[in-house]
Coordinates of C-alpha atoms and ligand atoms in Angstrom, one line a residue:
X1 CA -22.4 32.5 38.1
X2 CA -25.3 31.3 35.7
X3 CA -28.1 29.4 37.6
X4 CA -27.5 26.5 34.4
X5 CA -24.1 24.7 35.0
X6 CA -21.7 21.5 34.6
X7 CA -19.6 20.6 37.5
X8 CA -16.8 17.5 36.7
X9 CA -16.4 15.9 40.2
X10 CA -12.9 14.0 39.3
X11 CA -13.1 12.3 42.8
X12 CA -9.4 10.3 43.6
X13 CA -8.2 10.1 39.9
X14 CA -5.9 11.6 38.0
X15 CA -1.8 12.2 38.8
X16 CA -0.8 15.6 38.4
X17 CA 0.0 16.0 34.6
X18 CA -2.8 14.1 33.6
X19 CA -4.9 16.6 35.8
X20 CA -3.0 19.6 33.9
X21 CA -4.0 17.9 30.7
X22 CA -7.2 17.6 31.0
X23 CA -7.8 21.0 32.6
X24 CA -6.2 22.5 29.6
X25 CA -7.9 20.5 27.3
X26 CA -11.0 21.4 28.4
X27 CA -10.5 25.1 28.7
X28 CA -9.4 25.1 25.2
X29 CA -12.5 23.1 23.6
X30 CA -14.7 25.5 25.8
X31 CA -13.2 28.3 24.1
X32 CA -13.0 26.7 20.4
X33 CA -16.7 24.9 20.8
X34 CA -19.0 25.8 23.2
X35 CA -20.8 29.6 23.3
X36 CA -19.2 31.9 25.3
X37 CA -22.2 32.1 27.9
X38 CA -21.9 28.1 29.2
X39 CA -20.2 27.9 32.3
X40 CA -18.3 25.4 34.1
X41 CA -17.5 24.3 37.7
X42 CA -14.0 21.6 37.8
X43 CA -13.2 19.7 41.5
X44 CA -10.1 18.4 41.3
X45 CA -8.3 16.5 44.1
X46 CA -6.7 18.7 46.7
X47 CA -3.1 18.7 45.4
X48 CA -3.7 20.0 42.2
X49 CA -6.6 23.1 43.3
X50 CA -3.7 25.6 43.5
X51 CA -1.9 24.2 40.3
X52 CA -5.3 24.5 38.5
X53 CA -6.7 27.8 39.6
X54 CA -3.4 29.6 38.6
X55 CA -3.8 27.6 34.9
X56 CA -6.9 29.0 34.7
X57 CA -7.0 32.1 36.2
X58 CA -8.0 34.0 33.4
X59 CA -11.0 32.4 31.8
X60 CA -14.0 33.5 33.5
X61 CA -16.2 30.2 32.9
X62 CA -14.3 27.9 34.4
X63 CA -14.8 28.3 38.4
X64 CA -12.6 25.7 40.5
X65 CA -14.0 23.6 43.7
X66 CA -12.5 21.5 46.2
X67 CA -14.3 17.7 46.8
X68 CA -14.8 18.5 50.6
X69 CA -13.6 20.6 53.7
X70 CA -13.2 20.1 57.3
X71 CA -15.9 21.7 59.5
X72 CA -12.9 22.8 61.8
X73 CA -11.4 26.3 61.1
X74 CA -7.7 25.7 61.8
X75 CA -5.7 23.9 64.5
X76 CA -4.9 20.2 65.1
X77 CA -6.5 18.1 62.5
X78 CA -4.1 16.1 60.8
X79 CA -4.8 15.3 57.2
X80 CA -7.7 18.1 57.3
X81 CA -7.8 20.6 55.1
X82 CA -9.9 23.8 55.3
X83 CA -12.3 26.5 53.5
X84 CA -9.4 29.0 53.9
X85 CA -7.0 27.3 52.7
X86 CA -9.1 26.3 49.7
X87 CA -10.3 29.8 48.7
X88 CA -6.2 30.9 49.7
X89 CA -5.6 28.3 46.7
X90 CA -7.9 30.4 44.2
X91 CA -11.0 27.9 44.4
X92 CA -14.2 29.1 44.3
X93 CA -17.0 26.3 45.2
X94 CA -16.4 23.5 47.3
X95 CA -18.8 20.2 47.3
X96 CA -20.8 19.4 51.0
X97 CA -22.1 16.1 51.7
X98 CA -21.3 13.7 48.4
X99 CA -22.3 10.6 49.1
X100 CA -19.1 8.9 49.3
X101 CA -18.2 11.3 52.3
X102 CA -21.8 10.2 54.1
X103 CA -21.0 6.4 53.8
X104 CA -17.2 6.0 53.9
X105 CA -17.0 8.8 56.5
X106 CA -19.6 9.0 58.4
X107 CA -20.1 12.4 57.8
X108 CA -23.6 13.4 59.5
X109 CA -26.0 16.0 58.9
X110 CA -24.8 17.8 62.1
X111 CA -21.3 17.8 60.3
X112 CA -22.0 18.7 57.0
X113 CA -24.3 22.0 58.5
X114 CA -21.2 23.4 59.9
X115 CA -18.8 22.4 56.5
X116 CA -21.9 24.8 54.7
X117 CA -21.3 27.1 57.4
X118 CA -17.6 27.5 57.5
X119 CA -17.3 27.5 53.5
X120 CA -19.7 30.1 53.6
X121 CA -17.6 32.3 56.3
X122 CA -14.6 31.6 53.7
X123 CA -16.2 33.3 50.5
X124 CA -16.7 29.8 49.3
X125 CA -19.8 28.3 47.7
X126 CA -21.2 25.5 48.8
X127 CA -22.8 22.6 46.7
X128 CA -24.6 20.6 48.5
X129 CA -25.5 17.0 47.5
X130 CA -27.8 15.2 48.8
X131 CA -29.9 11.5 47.4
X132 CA -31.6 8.1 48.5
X133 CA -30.3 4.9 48.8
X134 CA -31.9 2.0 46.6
X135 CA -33.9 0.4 49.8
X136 CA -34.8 4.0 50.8
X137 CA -36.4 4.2 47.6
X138 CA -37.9 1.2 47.3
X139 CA -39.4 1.6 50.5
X140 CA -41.0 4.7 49.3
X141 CA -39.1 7.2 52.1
X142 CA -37.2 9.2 49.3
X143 CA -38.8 12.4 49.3
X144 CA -38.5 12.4 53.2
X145 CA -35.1 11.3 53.2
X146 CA -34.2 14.5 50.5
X147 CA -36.6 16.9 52.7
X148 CA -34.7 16.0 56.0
X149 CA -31.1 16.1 54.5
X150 CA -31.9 19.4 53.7
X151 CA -33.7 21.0 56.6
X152 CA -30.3 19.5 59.0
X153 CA -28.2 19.7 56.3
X154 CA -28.8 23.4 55.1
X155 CA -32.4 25.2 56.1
X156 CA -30.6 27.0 59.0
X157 CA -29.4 29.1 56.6
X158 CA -30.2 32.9 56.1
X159 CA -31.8 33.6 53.0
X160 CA -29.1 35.4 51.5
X161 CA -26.7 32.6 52.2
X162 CA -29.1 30.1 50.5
X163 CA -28.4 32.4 47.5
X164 CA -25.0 31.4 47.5
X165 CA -25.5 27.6 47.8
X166 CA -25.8 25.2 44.9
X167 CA -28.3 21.9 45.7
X168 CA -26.5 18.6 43.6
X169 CA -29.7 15.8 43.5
X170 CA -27.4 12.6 43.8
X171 CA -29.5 9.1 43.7
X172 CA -26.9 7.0 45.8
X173 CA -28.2 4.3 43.7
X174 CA -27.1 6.3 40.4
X175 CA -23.8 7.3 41.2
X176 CA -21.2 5.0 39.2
X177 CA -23.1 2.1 38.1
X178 CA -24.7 3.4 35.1
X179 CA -28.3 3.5 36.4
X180 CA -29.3 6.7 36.2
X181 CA -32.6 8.0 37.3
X182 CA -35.1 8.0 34.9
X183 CA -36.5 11.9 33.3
X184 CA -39.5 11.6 35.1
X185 CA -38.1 10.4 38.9
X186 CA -35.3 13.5 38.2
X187 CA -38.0 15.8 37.1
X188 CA -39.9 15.1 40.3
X189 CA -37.4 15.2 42.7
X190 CA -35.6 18.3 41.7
X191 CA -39.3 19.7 41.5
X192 CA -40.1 18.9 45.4
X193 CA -36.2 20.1 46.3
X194 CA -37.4 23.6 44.3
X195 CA -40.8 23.5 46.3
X196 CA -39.4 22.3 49.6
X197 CA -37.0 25.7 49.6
X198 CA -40.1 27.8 48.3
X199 CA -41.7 26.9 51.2
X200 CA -38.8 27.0 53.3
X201 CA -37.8 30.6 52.2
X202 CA -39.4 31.7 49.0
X203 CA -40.1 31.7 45.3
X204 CA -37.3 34.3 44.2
X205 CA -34.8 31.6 46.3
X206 CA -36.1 29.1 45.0
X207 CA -36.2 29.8 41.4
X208 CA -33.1 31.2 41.2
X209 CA -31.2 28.3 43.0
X210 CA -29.4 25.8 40.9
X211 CA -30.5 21.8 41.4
X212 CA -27.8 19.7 39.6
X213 CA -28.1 16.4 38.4
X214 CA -25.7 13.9 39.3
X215 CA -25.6 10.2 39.0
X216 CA -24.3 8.5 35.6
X217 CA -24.6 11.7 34.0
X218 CA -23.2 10.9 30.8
X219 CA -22.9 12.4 26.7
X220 CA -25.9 10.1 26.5
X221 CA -28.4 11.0 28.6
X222 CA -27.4 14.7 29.1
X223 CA -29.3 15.8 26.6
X224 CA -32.6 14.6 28.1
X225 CA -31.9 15.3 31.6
X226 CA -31.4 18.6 31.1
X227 CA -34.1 19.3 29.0
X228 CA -36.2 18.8 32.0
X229 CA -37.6 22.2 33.6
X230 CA -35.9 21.8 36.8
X231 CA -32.5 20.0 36.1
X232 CA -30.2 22.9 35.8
X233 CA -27.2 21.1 34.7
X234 CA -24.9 18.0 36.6
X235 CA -22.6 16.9 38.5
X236 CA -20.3 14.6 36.8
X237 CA -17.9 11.7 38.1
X238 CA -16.6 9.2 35.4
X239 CA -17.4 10.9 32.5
X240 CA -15.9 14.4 33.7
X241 CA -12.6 12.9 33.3
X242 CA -12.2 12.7 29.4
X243 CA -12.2 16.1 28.0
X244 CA -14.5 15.2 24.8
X245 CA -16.9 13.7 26.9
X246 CA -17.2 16.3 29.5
X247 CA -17.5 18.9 26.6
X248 CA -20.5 16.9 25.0
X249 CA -22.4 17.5 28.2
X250 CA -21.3 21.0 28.4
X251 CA -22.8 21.4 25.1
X252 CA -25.7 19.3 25.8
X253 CA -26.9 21.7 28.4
X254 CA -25.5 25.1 26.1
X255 CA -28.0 23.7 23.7
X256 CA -30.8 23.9 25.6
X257 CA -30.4 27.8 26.8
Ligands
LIG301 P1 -20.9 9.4 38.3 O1 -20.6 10.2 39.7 O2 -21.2 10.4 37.3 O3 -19.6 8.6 38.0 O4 -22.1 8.5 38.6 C1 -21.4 11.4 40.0 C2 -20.9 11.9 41.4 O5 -20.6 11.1 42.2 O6 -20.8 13.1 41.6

């Protein structure tokens, strides 16, 4: 997988045939317009991962993720669903600790450690999101709020499973309300998140791990945040779910390799 990437996060949208359109829609404007080395990573809601990694099972840039994955390995968890039975549908990636899963779920950093640690165990990559509320910010406590959802969330890692993870930099604040973060606040967080694992483990780790961007990512603004030196692509909600807008970020970031 290239370290520079675009991940579509389609959250609860889409029925089925609109989710087979606009996966094949997409594949077929990354093959007519975008150069063969961008790659991309889709999340489609659970239903359709099976549907979607057999439509796409022969193009190479398009890796498939599920949106979340019970910490539990099998057994009696109605309504779960887990890493095997995600990478048993073809999927490849699987997002950890979004936001919406934090609040609405209560998902804790003791939680979310063992989801990283059970993907892991099931061949599937983990990206991890992590990001400040708007009081947290405002109060000044968002680098320590970043540095601890990562040492609970994912420093008990080994370093060759770090190698395997993907970090997602998510302002809460950003996420669906057309706010995005500024160039300089994203250029200075995902710079501490790239020093916080040098520290942690080391340079090679950290300069070959890839910090998305996520948070009213849009054909707008792509352009500039991923011009930044450590924005290594997004992670993209609302506008991952029209195929021409998705592709202008795609490009956006193909432009600047
Ligand atoms: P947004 O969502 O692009 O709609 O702000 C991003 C995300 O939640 O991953």
């Amino acid at each position: 997988m290239n370290r520079k990437i675009v991940a579509g996060n389609w959250k609860m949208n889409l029925d089925r045939q609109e989710a087979q359109l606009l996966s094949s829609e997409i594949a077929g404007m990354m093959q007519d317009e975008v150069p063969a080395s961008a790659q991309v990573i889709l999340f489609p809601p659970f239903p359709y991962l099976g549907m979607i990694s057999k439509q796409l099972e022969n193009d190479k840039r398009i890796f498939i993720g599920a949106q979340n994955c019970s910490e539990h390995e099998s057994g009696a968890y109605t309504g779960e669903v887990s890493a095997k039975m995600i990478r048993s549908c073809g999927a490849s990636h699987v997002l950890v600790g979004h936001s919406e899963r934090r609040s609405y779920f209560q998902e804790s950093d003791a939680v979310l450690s063992k989801k990283i640690n059970i993907a892991l165990k099931n061949n599937l990559r983990p990206v991890f999101c992590c990001g400040e509320s708007l009081n947290q910010r405002n109060s000044n406590s968002h680098f320590d709020i970043i540095q601890s959802q990562l040492e609970n969330g994912l420093f008990h890692l080994s370093e060759n499973e770090m190698n395997r993870c993907v970090i997602a930099y998510e302002p809460v604040w950003a996420i669906g309300t057309g706010m995005t973060a500024s160039p300089a606040q994203a250029q200075e967080m995902h710079e501490f998140i790239r020093k916080t694992v040098a520290v942690k483990y080391n340079f090679s780790v950290a300069s070959a791990l890839t910090i998305l961007y996520g948070g009213s990512c849009n054909e707008k603004n792509a352009s500039e945040l991923f011009a930044l030196p450590d924005v290594d692509g997004g992670l993209i909600g609302g506008a991952s779910l029209k195929s021409r807008s998705f592709i202008t970020i795609v490009k956006a970031l193909s432009e600047q390799q």
